[in-house]
mmCIF file with all atom_site columns, C-alpha atoms in Angstrom:
data_model
loop_
_atom_site.group_PDB
_atom_site.id
_atom_site.type_symbol
_atom_site.label_atom_id
_atom_site.label_alt_id
_atom_site.label_comp_id
_atom_site.label_asym_id
_atom_site.label_entity_id
_atom_site.label_seq_id
_atom_site.pdbx_PDB_ins_code
_atom_site.Cartn_x
_atom_site.Cartn_y
_atom_site.Cartn_z
_atom_site.occupancy
_atom_site.B_iso_or_equiv
_atom_site.pdbx_formal_charge
_atom_site.auth_seq_id
_atom_site.auth_comp_id
_atom_site.auth_asym_id
_atom_site.auth_atom_id
_atom_site.pdbx_PDB_model_num
ATOM 1   C CA . MET C 1 1   ? 160.671 -284.487 87.837  1.00 0.00 ? 56  MET C CA 1
ATOM 2   C CA . ALA C 1 2   ? 157.380 -286.074 88.849  1.00 0.00 ? 57  ALA C CA 1
ATOM 3   C CA . LEU C 1 3   ? 154.354 -286.411 86.611  1.00 0.00 ? 58  LEU C CA 1
ATOM 4   C CA . ASN C 1 4   ? 152.211 -283.896 88.484  1.00 0.00 ? 59  ASN C CA 1
ATOM 5   C CA . GLN C 1 5   ? 154.962 -281.264 88.336  1.00 0.00 ? 60  GLN C CA 1
ATOM 6   C CA . ASP C 1 6   ? 155.476 -281.966 84.625  1.00 0.00 ? 61  ASP C CA 1
ATOM 7   C CA . ILE C 1 7   ? 151.759 -281.414 84.024  1.00 0.00 ? 62  ILE C CA 1
ATOM 8   C CA . ILE C 1 8   ? 151.710 -278.190 86.050  1.00 0.00 ? 63  ILE C CA 1
ATOM 9   C CA . ASN C 1 9   ? 154.746 -276.839 84.219  1.00 0.00 ? 64  ASN C CA 1
ATOM 10  C CA . TYR C 1 10  ? 153.648 -277.863 80.723  1.00 0.00 ? 65  TYR C CA 1
ATOM 11  C CA . PHE C 1 11  ? 150.190 -276.354 81.061  1.00 0.00 ? 66  PHE C CA 1
ATOM 12  C CA . ASN C 1 12  ? 151.330 -273.229 82.929  1.00 0.00 ? 67  ASN C CA 1
ATOM 13  C CA . GLY C 1 13  ? 149.580 -274.207 86.130  1.00 0.00 ? 68  GLY C CA 1
ATOM 14  C CA . LYS C 1 14  ? 150.293 -272.692 89.510  1.00 0.00 ? 69  LYS C CA 1
ATOM 15  C CA . ASN C 1 15  ? 152.243 -274.374 92.269  1.00 0.00 ? 70  ASN C CA 1
ATOM 16  C CA . ILE C 1 16  ? 149.933 -274.073 95.246  1.00 0.00 ? 71  ILE C CA 1
ATOM 17  C CA . ASP C 1 17  ? 150.807 -275.024 98.798  1.00 0.00 ? 72  ASP C CA 1
ATOM 18  C CA . ILE C 1 18  ? 148.977 -278.315 99.214  1.00 0.00 ? 73  ILE C CA 1
ATOM 19  C CA . LYS C 1 19  ? 148.497 -277.601 102.909 1.00 0.00 ? 74  LYS C CA 1
ATOM 20  C CA . THR C 1 20  ? 145.683 -275.295 101.778 1.00 0.00 ? 75  THR C CA 1
ATOM 21  C CA . TYR C 1 21  ? 143.798 -278.136 100.053 1.00 0.00 ? 76  TYR C CA 1
ATOM 22  C CA . SER C 1 22  ? 140.785 -279.823 101.589 1.00 0.00 ? 77  SER C CA 1
ATOM 23  C CA . PRO C 1 23  ? 140.671 -283.595 102.056 1.00 0.00 ? 78  PRO C CA 1
ATOM 24  C CA . LEU C 1 24  ? 138.075 -283.866 99.298  1.00 0.00 ? 79  LEU C CA 1
ATOM 25  C CA . THR C 1 25  ? 140.435 -282.086 96.891  1.00 0.00 ? 80  THR C CA 1
ATOM 26  C CA . PHE C 1 26  ? 143.049 -284.725 97.685  1.00 0.00 ? 81  PHE C CA 1
ATOM 27  C CA . ALA C 1 27  ? 140.398 -287.436 97.196  1.00 0.00 ? 82  ALA C CA 1
ATOM 28  C CA . PHE C 1 28  ? 139.379 -285.887 93.860  1.00 0.00 ? 83  PHE C CA 1
ATOM 29  C CA . ILE C 1 29  ? 142.855 -286.357 92.374  1.00 0.00 ? 84  ILE C CA 1
ATOM 30  C CA . GLY C 1 30  ? 143.591 -289.477 94.420  1.00 0.00 ? 85  GLY C CA 1
ATOM 31  C CA . ASP C 1 31  ? 140.636 -291.298 92.875  1.00 0.00 ? 86  ASP C CA 1
ATOM 32  C CA . ASP C 1 32  ? 142.096 -290.869 89.398  1.00 0.00 ? 87  ASP C CA 1
ATOM 33  C CA . VAL C 1 33  ? 145.672 -291.627 90.446  1.00 0.00 ? 88  VAL C CA 1
ATOM 34  C CA . PHE C 1 34  ? 144.418 -294.821 92.080  1.00 0.00 ? 89  PHE C CA 1
ATOM 35  C CA . ASP C 1 35  ? 142.433 -295.722 88.963  1.00 0.00 ? 90  ASP C CA 1
ATOM 36  C CA . LEU C 1 36  ? 145.432 -295.080 86.692  1.00 0.00 ? 91  LEU C CA 1
ATOM 37  C CA . ILE C 1 37  ? 147.676 -297.288 88.820  1.00 0.00 ? 92  ILE C CA 1
ATOM 38  C CA . ILE C 1 38  ? 145.150 -300.132 88.877  1.00 0.00 ? 93  ILE C CA 1
ATOM 39  C CA . ARG C 1 39  ? 144.490 -299.874 85.132  1.00 0.00 ? 94  ARG C CA 1
ATOM 40  C CA . THR C 1 40  ? 148.222 -299.862 84.447  1.00 0.00 ? 95  THR C CA 1
ATOM 41  C CA . ILE C 1 41  ? 148.662 -303.012 86.532  1.00 0.00 ? 96  ILE C CA 1
ATOM 42  C CA . VAL C 1 42  ? 145.752 -304.741 84.794  1.00 0.00 ? 97  VAL C CA 1
ATOM 43  C CA . VAL C 1 43  ? 146.893 -303.769 81.289  1.00 0.00 ? 98  VAL C CA 1
ATOM 44  C CA . SER C 1 44  ? 150.447 -304.894 82.072  1.00 0.00 ? 99  SER C CA 1
ATOM 45  C CA . LYS C 1 45  ? 149.137 -308.437 82.499  1.00 0.00 ? 100 LYS C CA 1
ATOM 46  C CA . GLY C 1 46  ? 148.457 -308.634 78.768  1.00 0.00 ? 101 GLY C CA 1
ATOM 47  C CA . ASN C 1 47  ? 146.412 -307.383 75.876  1.00 0.00 ? 102 ASN C CA 1
ATOM 48  C CA . THR C 1 48  ? 142.795 -308.494 76.062  1.00 0.00 ? 103 THR C CA 1
ATOM 49  C CA . LYS C 1 49  ? 139.264 -307.258 75.461  1.00 0.00 ? 104 LYS C CA 1
ATOM 50  C CA . PRO C 1 50  ? 138.234 -304.052 77.261  1.00 0.00 ? 105 PRO C CA 1
ATOM 51  C CA . GLU C 1 51  ? 135.402 -305.856 79.047  1.00 0.00 ? 106 GLU C CA 1
ATOM 52  C CA . LYS C 1 52  ? 137.876 -308.302 80.564  1.00 0.00 ? 107 LYS C CA 1
ATOM 53  C CA . LEU C 1 53  ? 140.188 -305.437 81.545  1.00 0.00 ? 108 LEU C CA 1
ATOM 54  C CA . HIS C 1 54  ? 137.273 -303.636 83.181  1.00 0.00 ? 109 HIS C CA 1
ATOM 55  C CA . ASN C 1 55  ? 136.170 -306.724 85.094  1.00 0.00 ? 110 ASN C CA 1
ATOM 56  C CA . GLU C 1 56  ? 139.697 -307.276 86.389  1.00 0.00 ? 111 GLU C CA 1
ATOM 57  C CA . SER C 1 57  ? 140.077 -303.650 87.483  1.00 0.00 ? 112 SER C CA 1
ATOM 58  C CA . ILE C 1 58  ? 136.758 -303.425 89.334  1.00 0.00 ? 113 ILE C CA 1
ATOM 59  C CA . LYS C 1 59  ? 138.060 -306.092 91.697  1.00 0.00 ? 114 LYS C CA 1
ATOM 60  C CA . TYR C 1 60  ? 140.287 -303.328 93.116  1.00 0.00 ? 115 TYR C CA 1
ATOM 61  C CA . VAL C 1 61  ? 138.527 -300.025 92.510  1.00 0.00 ? 116 VAL C CA 1
ATOM 62  C CA . SER C 1 62  ? 135.261 -300.625 94.361  1.00 0.00 ? 117 SER C CA 1
ATOM 63  C CA . ALA C 1 63  ? 134.674 -298.836 97.655  1.00 0.00 ? 118 ALA C CA 1
ATOM 64  C CA . VAL C 1 64  ? 134.525 -302.221 99.377  1.00 0.00 ? 119 VAL C CA 1
ATOM 65  C CA . SER C 1 65  ? 137.987 -303.163 98.055  1.00 0.00 ? 120 SER C CA 1
ATOM 66  C CA . GLN C 1 66  ? 139.417 -299.754 98.844  1.00 0.00 ? 121 GLN C CA 1
ATOM 67  C CA . ALA C 1 67  ? 138.108 -300.095 102.413 1.00 0.00 ? 122 ALA C CA 1
ATOM 68  C CA . LYS C 1 68  ? 139.982 -303.416 102.708 1.00 0.00 ? 123 LYS C CA 1
ATOM 69  C CA . MET C 1 69  ? 143.123 -301.698 101.416 1.00 0.00 ? 124 MET C CA 1
ATOM 70  C CA . TYR C 1 70  ? 142.605 -298.932 103.980 1.00 0.00 ? 125 TYR C CA 1
ATOM 71  C CA . ASP C 1 71  ? 142.520 -301.560 106.739 1.00 0.00 ? 126 ASP C CA 1
ATOM 72  C CA . ALA C 1 72  ? 145.637 -303.237 105.335 1.00 0.00 ? 127 ALA C CA 1
ATOM 73  C CA . VAL C 1 73  ? 147.808 -300.108 105.356 1.00 0.00 ? 128 VAL C CA 1
ATOM 74  C CA . THR C 1 74  ? 146.766 -298.211 108.491 1.00 0.00 ? 129 THR C CA 1
ATOM 75  C CA . ASP C 1 75  ? 149.513 -299.760 110.634 1.00 0.00 ? 130 ASP C CA 1
ATOM 76  C CA . MET C 1 76  ? 152.185 -298.750 108.092 1.00 0.00 ? 131 MET C CA 1
ATOM 77  C CA . LEU C 1 77  ? 151.478 -295.035 108.082 1.00 0.00 ? 132 LEU C CA 1
ATOM 78  C CA . THR C 1 78  ? 153.593 -292.217 109.381 1.00 0.00 ? 133 THR C CA 1
ATOM 79  C CA . GLU C 1 79  ? 151.962 -289.778 111.774 1.00 0.00 ? 134 GLU C CA 1
ATOM 80  C CA . GLU C 1 80  ? 151.498 -287.276 108.924 1.00 0.00 ? 135 GLU C CA 1
ATOM 81  C CA . GLU C 1 81  ? 149.935 -289.908 106.639 1.00 0.00 ? 136 GLU C CA 1
ATOM 82  C CA . ALA C 1 82  ? 147.643 -291.125 109.420 1.00 0.00 ? 137 ALA C CA 1
ATOM 83  C CA . ASP C 1 83  ? 146.475 -287.540 109.943 1.00 0.00 ? 138 ASP C CA 1
ATOM 84  C CA . ILE C 1 84  ? 145.659 -287.150 106.238 1.00 0.00 ? 139 ILE C CA 1
ATOM 85  C CA . LEU C 1 85  ? 143.846 -290.499 106.272 1.00 0.00 ? 140 LEU C CA 1
ATOM 86  C CA . ARG C 1 86  ? 141.823 -289.413 109.316 1.00 0.00 ? 141 ARG C CA 1
ATOM 87  C CA . ARG C 1 87  ? 140.930 -286.099 107.666 1.00 0.00 ? 142 ARG C CA 1
ATOM 88  C CA . GLY C 1 88  ? 139.791 -287.970 104.555 1.00 0.00 ? 143 GLY C CA 1
ATOM 89  C CA . ARG C 1 89  ? 137.703 -290.401 106.611 1.00 0.00 ? 144 ARG C CA 1
ATOM 90  C CA . ASN C 1 90  ? 136.015 -287.515 108.409 1.00 0.00 ? 145 ASN C CA 1
ATOM 91  C CA . ALA C 1 91  ? 135.313 -285.512 105.226 1.00 0.00 ? 146 ALA C CA 1
ATOM 92  C CA . LYS C 1 92  ? 131.703 -285.238 104.183 1.00 0.00 ? 147 LYS C CA 1
ATOM 93  C CA . PRO C 1 93  ? 131.439 -286.267 100.507 1.00 0.00 ? 148 PRO C CA 1
ATOM 94  C CA . HIS C 1 94  ? 128.264 -285.328 98.660  1.00 0.00 ? 149 HIS C CA 1
ATOM 95  C CA . SER C 1 95  ? 127.695 -288.797 97.252  1.00 0.00 ? 150 SER C CA 1
ATOM 96  C CA . LYS C 1 96  ? 127.462 -292.361 98.501  1.00 0.00 ? 151 LYS C CA 1
ATOM 97  C CA . ALA C 1 97  ? 128.540 -295.678 97.025  1.00 0.00 ? 152 ALA C CA 1
ATOM 98  C CA . LYS C 1 98  ? 125.675 -297.825 95.836  1.00 0.00 ? 153 LYS C CA 1
ATOM 99  C CA . SER C 1 99  ? 127.243 -301.129 96.813  1.00 0.00 ? 154 SER C CA 1
ATOM 100 C CA . ALA C 1 100 ? 129.104 -300.212 99.997  1.00 0.00 ? 155 ALA C CA 1
ATOM 101 C CA . THR C 1 101 ? 128.252 -299.309 103.554 1.00 0.00 ? 156 THR C CA 1
ATOM 102 C CA . SER C 1 102 ? 128.790 -295.762 104.795 1.00 0.00 ? 157 SER C CA 1
ATOM 103 C CA . THR C 1 103 ? 131.851 -296.936 106.732 1.00 0.00 ? 158 THR C CA 1
ATOM 104 C CA . GLU C 1 104 ? 133.348 -298.614 103.658 1.00 0.00 ? 159 GLU C CA 1
ATOM 105 C CA . TYR C 1 105 ? 132.701 -295.503 101.576 1.00 0.00 ? 160 TYR C CA 1
ATOM 106 C CA . MET C 1 106 ? 134.363 -293.282 104.197 1.00 0.00 ? 161 MET C CA 1
ATOM 107 C CA . LYS C 1 107 ? 137.392 -295.566 104.278 1.00 0.00 ? 162 LYS C CA 1
ATOM 108 C CA . ALA C 1 108 ? 137.576 -295.564 100.471 1.00 0.00 ? 163 ALA C CA 1
ATOM 109 C CA . THR C 1 109 ? 137.436 -291.763 100.440 1.00 0.00 ? 164 THR C CA 1
ATOM 110 C CA . ALA C 1 110 ? 140.154 -291.677 103.085 1.00 0.00 ? 165 ALA C CA 1
ATOM 111 C CA . LEU C 1 111 ? 142.406 -293.947 101.009 1.00 0.00 ? 166 LEU C CA 1
ATOM 112 C CA . GLU C 1 112 ? 141.858 -291.759 97.928  1.00 0.00 ? 167 GLU C CA 1
ATOM 113 C CA . THR C 1 113 ? 142.635 -288.702 100.071 1.00 0.00 ? 168 THR C CA 1
ATOM 114 C CA . LEU C 1 114 ? 145.953 -290.192 101.134 1.00 0.00 ? 169 LEU C CA 1
ATOM 115 C CA . ILE C 1 115 ? 146.839 -291.202 97.575  1.00 0.00 ? 170 ILE C CA 1
ATOM 116 C CA . GLY C 1 116 ? 146.023 -287.711 96.299  1.00 0.00 ? 171 GLY C CA 1
ATOM 117 C CA . TYR C 1 117 ? 148.084 -286.112 99.043  1.00 0.00 ? 172 TYR C CA 1
ATOM 118 C CA . LEU C 1 118 ? 151.094 -288.329 98.357  1.00 0.00 ? 173 LEU C CA 1
ATOM 119 C CA . TYR C 1 119 ? 150.776 -287.759 94.612  1.00 0.00 ? 174 TYR C CA 1
ATOM 120 C CA . LEU C 1 120 ? 150.794 -283.988 95.045  1.00 0.00 ? 175 LEU C CA 1
ATOM 121 C CA . LYS C 1 121 ? 153.851 -284.345 97.308  1.00 0.00 ? 176 LYS C CA 1
ATOM 122 C CA . ASP C 1 122 ? 155.627 -286.313 94.542  1.00 0.00 ? 177 ASP C CA 1
ATOM 123 C CA . GLU C 1 123 ? 155.770 -289.433 96.727  1.00 0.00 ? 178 GLU C CA 1
ATOM 124 C CA . GLN C 1 124 ? 154.770 -291.970 94.101  1.00 0.00 ? 179 GLN C CA 1
ATOM 125 C CA . ASP C 1 125 ? 157.046 -294.675 95.537  1.00 0.00 ? 180 ASP C CA 1
ATOM 126 C CA . ARG C 1 126 ? 155.178 -294.413 98.835  1.00 0.00 ? 181 ARG C CA 1
ATOM 127 C CA . ILE C 1 127 ? 151.860 -294.766 96.993  1.00 0.00 ? 182 ILE C CA 1
ATOM 128 C CA . PHE C 1 128 ? 153.192 -297.896 95.298  1.00 0.00 ? 183 PHE C CA 1
ATOM 129 C CA . ASP C 1 129 ? 154.402 -299.356 98.613  1.00 0.00 ? 184 ASP C CA 1
ATOM 130 C CA . LEU C 1 130 ? 151.024 -298.829 100.264 1.00 0.00 ? 185 LEU C CA 1
ATOM 131 C CA . LEU C 1 131 ? 148.974 -300.039 97.302  1.00 0.00 ? 186 LEU C CA 1
ATOM 132 C CA . LYS C 1 132 ? 151.116 -303.164 96.953  1.00 0.00 ? 187 LYS C CA 1
ATOM 133 C CA . VAL C 1 133 ? 150.130 -304.136 100.498 1.00 0.00 ? 188 VAL C CA 1
ATOM 134 C CA . GLY C 1 134 ? 146.484 -303.298 99.801  1.00 0.00 ? 189 GLY C CA 1
ATOM 135 C CA . ILE C 1 135 ? 146.403 -305.197 96.505  1.00 0.00 ? 190 ILE C CA 1
ATOM 136 C CA . ASP C 1 136 ? 148.022 -308.207 98.160  1.00 0.00 ? 191 ASP C CA 1
ATOM 137 C CA . ARG C 1 137 ? 145.241 -308.105 100.798 1.00 0.00 ? 192 ARG C CA 1
ATOM 138 C CA . ILE C 1 138 ? 142.560 -308.163 98.057  1.00 0.00 ? 193 ILE C CA 1
ATOM 139 C CA . ASP C 1 139 ? 144.300 -310.919 96.100  1.00 0.00 ? 194 ASP C CA 1
ATOM 140 C CA . ASN C 1 140 ? 144.656 -313.115 99.197  1.00 0.00 ? 195 ASN C CA 1
ATOM 141 C CA . THR C 1 141 ? 141.080 -312.874 100.481 1.00 0.00 ? 196 THR C CA 1
#
């Protein structure tokens, strides 16, 4: 069973048809899933001071970096994934990134939307495949 289903079951949550969720709901959970994956990768490189861990992780979690990841994965997406990405890009979030352009922020939100959608569909392997390509793009630029 997948983590999200384990959480829902353990805490007596409801299984809701994710087709009823808005793109910003997907982005809400996708932001944290993305952060957890990045932090797990960073921590797996070795035990070090929290400040160093934070500095390593921000290389990937900024809106600018997420926009680069968005660009790296768009050609790999299925039609369904591309639709979710488009819906996330067109969503109107209530905040803006301080250190990113509006376009970069919209792309970052779109990437988080896709990650949230895939997480709720229990498609963690697909998230990993896409993020591996995105992380490789960041590491090689």
